N, C-alpha and C. Protein backbone atom coordinates (compact mmCIF):
# COMPACT_ATOMS: atom_id res chain seq x y z
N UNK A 1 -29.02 -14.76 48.40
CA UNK A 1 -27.82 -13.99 48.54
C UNK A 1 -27.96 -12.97 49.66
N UNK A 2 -29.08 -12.45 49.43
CA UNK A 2 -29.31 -10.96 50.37
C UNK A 2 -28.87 -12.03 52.45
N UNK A 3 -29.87 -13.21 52.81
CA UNK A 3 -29.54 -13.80 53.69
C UNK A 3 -28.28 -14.04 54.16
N UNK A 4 -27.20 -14.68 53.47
CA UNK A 4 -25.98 -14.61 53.24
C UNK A 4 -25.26 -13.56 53.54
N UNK A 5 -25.68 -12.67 52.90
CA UNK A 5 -25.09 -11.40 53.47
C UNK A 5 -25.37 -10.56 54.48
N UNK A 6 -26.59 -10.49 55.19
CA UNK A 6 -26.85 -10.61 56.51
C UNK A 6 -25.97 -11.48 57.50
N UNK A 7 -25.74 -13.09 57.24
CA UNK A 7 -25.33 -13.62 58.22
C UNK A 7 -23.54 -13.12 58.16
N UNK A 8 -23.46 -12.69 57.23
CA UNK A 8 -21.56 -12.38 57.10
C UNK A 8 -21.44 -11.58 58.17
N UNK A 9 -20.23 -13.08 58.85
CA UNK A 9 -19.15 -11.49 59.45
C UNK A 9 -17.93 -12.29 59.43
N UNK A 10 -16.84 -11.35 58.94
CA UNK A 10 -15.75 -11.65 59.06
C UNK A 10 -15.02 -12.25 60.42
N UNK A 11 -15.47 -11.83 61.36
CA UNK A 11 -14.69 -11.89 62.28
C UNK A 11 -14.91 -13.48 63.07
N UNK A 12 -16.07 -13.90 62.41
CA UNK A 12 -16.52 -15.25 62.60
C UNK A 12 -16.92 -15.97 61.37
N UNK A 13 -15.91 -17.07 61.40
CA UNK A 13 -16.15 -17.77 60.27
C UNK A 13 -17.36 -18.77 60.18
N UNK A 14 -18.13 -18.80 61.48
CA UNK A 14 -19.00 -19.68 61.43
C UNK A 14 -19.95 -19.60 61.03
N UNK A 15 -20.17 -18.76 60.28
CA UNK A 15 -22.04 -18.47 59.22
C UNK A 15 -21.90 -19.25 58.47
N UNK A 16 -20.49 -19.69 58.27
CA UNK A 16 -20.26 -20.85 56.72
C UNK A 16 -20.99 -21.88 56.85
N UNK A 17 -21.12 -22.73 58.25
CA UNK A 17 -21.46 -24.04 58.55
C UNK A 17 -22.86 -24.27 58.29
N UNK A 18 -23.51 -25.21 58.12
CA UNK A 18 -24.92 -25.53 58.02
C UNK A 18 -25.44 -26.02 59.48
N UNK A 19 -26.54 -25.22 59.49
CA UNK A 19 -27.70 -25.44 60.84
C UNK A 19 -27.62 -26.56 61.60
N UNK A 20 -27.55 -27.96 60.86
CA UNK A 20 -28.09 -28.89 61.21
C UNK A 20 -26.72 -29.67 61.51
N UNK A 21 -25.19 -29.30 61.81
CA UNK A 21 -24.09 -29.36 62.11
C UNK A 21 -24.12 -30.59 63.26
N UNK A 22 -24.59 -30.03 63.99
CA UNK A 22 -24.45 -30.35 65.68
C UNK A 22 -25.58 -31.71 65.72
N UNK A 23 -26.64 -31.79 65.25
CA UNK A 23 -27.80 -32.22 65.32
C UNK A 23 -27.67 -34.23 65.53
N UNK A 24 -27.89 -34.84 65.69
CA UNK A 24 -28.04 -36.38 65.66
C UNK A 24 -29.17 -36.40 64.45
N UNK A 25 -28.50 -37.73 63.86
CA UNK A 25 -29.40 -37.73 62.42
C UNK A 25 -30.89 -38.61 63.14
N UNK A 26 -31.68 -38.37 62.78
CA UNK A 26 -32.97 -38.77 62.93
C UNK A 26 -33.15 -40.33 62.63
N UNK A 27 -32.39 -41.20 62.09
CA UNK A 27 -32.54 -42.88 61.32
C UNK A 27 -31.02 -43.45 62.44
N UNK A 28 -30.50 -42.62 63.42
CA UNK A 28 -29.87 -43.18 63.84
C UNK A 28 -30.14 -44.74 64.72
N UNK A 29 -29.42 -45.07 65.04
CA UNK A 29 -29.45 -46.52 65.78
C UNK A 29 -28.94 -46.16 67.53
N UNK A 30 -30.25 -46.35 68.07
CA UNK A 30 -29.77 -46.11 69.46
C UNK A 30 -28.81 -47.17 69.84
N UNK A 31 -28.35 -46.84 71.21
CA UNK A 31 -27.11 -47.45 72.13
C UNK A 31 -27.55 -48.45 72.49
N UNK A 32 -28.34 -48.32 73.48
CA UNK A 32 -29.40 -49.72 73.53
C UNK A 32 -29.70 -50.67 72.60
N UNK A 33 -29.95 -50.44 71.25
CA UNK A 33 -30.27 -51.38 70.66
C UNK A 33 -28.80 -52.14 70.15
N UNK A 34 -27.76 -51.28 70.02
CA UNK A 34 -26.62 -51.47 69.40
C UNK A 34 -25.76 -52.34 70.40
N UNK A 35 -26.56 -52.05 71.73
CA UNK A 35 -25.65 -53.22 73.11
C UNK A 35 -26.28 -54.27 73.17
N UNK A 36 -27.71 -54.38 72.40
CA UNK A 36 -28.11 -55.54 72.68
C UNK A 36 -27.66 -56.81 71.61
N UNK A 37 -27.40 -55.88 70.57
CA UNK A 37 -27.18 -56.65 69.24
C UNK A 37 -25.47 -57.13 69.24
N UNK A 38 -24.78 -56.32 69.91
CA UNK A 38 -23.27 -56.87 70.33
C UNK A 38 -23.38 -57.91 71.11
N UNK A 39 -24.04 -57.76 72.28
CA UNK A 39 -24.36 -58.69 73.61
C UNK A 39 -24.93 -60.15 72.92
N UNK A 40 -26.20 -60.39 71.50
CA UNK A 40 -26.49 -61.39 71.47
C UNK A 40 -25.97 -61.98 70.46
N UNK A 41 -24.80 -61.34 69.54
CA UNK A 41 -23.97 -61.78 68.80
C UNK A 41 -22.88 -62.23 69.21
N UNK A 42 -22.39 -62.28 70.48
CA UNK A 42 -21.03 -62.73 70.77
C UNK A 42 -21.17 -63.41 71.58
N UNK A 43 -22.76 -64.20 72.84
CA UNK A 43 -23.35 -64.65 73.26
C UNK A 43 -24.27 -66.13 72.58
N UNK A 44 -25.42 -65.46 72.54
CA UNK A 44 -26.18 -66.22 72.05
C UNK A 44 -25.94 -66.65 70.42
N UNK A 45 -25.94 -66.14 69.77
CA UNK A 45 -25.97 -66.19 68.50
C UNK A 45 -24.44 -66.25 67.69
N UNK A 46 -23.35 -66.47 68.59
CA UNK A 46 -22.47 -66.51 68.57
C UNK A 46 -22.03 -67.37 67.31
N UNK A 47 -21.17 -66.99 66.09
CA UNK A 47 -21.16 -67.69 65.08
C UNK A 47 -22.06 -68.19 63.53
N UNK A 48 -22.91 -67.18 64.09
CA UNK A 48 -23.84 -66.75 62.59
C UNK A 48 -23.23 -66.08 61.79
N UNK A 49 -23.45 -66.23 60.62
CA UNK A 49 -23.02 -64.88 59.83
C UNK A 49 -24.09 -63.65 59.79
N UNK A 50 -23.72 -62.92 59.12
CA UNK A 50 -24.27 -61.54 59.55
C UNK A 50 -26.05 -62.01 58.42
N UNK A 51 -26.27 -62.38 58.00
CA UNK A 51 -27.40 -62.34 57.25
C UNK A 51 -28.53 -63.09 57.93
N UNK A 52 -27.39 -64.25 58.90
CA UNK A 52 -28.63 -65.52 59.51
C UNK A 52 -28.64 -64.47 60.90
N UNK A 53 -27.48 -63.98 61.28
CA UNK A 53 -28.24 -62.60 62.55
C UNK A 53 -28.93 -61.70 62.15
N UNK A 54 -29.12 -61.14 61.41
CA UNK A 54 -30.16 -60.53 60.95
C UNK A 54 -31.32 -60.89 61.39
N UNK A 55 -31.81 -62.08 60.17
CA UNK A 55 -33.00 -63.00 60.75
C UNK A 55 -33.13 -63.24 61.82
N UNK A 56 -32.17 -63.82 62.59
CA UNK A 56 -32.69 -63.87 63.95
C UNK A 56 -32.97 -62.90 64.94
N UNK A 57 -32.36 -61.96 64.67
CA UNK A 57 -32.67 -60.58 65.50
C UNK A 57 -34.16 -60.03 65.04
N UNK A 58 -34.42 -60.18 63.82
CA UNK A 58 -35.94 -59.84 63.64
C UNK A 58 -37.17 -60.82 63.91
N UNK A 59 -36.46 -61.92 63.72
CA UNK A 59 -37.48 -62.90 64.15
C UNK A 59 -37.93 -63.30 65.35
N UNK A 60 -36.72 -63.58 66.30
CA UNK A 60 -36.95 -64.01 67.86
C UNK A 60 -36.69 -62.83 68.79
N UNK A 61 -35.92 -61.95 68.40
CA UNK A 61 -35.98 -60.49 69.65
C UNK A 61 -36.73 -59.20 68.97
N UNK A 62 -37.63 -59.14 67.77
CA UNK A 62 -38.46 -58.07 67.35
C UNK A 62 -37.13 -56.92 66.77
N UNK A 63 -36.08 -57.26 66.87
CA UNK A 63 -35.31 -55.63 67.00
C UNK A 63 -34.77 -56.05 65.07
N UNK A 64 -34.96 -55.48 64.11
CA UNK A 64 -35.49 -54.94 62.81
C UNK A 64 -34.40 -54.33 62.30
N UNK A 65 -33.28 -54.69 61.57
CA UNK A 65 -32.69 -54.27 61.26
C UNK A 65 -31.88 -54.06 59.98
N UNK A 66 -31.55 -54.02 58.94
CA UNK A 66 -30.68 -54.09 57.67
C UNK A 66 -29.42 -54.66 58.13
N UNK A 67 -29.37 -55.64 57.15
CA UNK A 67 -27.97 -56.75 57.34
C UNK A 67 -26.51 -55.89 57.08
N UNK A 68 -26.78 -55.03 56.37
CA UNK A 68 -25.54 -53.77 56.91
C UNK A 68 -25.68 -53.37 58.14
N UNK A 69 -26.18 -52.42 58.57
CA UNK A 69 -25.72 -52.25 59.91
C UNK A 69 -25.78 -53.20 61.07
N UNK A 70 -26.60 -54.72 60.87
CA UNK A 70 -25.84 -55.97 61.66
C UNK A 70 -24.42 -55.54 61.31
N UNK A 71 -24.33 -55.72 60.18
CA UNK A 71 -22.74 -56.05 59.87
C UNK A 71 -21.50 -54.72 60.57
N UNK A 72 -21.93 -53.85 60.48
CA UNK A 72 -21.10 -52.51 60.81
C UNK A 72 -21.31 -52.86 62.34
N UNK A 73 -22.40 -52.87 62.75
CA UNK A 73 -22.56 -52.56 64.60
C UNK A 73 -21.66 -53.99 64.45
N UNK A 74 -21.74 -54.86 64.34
CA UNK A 74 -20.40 -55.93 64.98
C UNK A 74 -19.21 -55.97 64.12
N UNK A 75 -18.62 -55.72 63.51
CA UNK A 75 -17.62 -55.12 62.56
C UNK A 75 -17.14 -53.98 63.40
N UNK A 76 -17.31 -52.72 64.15
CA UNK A 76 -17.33 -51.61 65.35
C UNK A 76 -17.09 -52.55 66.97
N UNK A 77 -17.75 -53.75 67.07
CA UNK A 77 -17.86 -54.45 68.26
C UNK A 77 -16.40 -55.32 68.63
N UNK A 78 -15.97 -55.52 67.04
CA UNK A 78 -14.90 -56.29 67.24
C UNK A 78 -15.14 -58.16 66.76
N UNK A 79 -16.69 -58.21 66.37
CA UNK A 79 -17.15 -59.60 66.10
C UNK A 79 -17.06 -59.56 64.53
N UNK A 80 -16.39 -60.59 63.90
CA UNK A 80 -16.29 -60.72 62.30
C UNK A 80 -17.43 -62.21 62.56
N UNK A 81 -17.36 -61.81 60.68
CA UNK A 81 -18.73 -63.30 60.76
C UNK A 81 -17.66 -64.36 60.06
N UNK A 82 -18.33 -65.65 60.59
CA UNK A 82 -17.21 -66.82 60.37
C UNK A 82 -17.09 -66.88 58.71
N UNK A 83 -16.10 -67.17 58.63
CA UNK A 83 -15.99 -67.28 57.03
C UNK A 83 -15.20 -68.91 56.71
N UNK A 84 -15.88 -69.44 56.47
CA UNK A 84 -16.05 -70.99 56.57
C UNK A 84 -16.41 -71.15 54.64
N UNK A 85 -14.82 -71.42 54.50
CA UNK A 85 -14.80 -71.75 52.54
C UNK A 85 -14.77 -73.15 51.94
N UNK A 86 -15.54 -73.07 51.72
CA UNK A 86 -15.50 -74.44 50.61
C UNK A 86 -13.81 -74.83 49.91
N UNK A 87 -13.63 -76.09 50.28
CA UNK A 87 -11.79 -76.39 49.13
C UNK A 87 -12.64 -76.20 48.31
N UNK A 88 -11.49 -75.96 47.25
CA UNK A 88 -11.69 -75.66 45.40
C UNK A 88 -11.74 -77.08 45.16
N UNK A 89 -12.82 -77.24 44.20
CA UNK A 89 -13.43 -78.83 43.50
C UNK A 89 -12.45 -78.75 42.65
N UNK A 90 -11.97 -79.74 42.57
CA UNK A 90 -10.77 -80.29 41.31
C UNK A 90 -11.55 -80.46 40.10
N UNK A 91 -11.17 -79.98 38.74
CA UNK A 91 -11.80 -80.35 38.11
C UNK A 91 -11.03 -81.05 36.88
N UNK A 92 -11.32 -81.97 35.85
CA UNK A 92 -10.86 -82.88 35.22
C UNK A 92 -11.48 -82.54 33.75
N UNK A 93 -10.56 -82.40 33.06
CA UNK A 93 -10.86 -82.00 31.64
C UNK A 93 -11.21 -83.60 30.73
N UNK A 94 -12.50 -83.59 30.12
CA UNK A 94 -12.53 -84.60 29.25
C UNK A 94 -11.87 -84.39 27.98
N UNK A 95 -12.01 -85.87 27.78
CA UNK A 95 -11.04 -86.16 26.64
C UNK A 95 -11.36 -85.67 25.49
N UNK A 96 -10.63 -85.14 24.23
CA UNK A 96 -11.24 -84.32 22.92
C UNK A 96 -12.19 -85.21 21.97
N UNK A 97 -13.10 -85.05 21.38
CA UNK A 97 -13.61 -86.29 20.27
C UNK A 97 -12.77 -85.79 18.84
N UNK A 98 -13.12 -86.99 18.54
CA UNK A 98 -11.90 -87.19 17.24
C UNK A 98 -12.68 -86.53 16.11
């Protein structure tokens, strides 16, 4: 409390805010990596879904990532993953036993 009341001043409301306001979070995802992963998703890898880019981004270019933010950094890029549905199987009711 006593801190708090040191930092008060009316005339500026900004003691309210927390320190770390301005700051870049530390687990962020650089630019670079985020241009490379747009660049080989709409390129090379063009038509994966987001889980088989994943894998491949960790496997053949080293760059390590959680299949969420695959999914967000191209979801942000403008690339959706193909969504390729199965028709509905017809299904056929057997007959009752007596």
């Amino acid at each position: 409390m006593k801190r708090l009341k040191r930092a008060y001043d009316a005339a500026n409301p900004g003691w309210v805010h927390h320190g770390n306001q301005q700051r870049v979070p530390a687990n962020t995802i650089s630019e670079e990596v985020r241009k490379q992963v747009v660049e080989l998703a709409s390129s090379k890898y063009a038509g994966l879904n987001d889980s088989h880019l994943q894998e491949k981004l960790a496997k053949a270019k080293g760059i390590v990532l959680s299949r969420p933010c695959v999914c967000r950094i191209s979801r942000e890029a403008g690339i959706r993953s193909p969504e390729k549905r199965r028709a509905a199987k017809s299904r056929s009711r057997r007959e009752r036993r007596a």
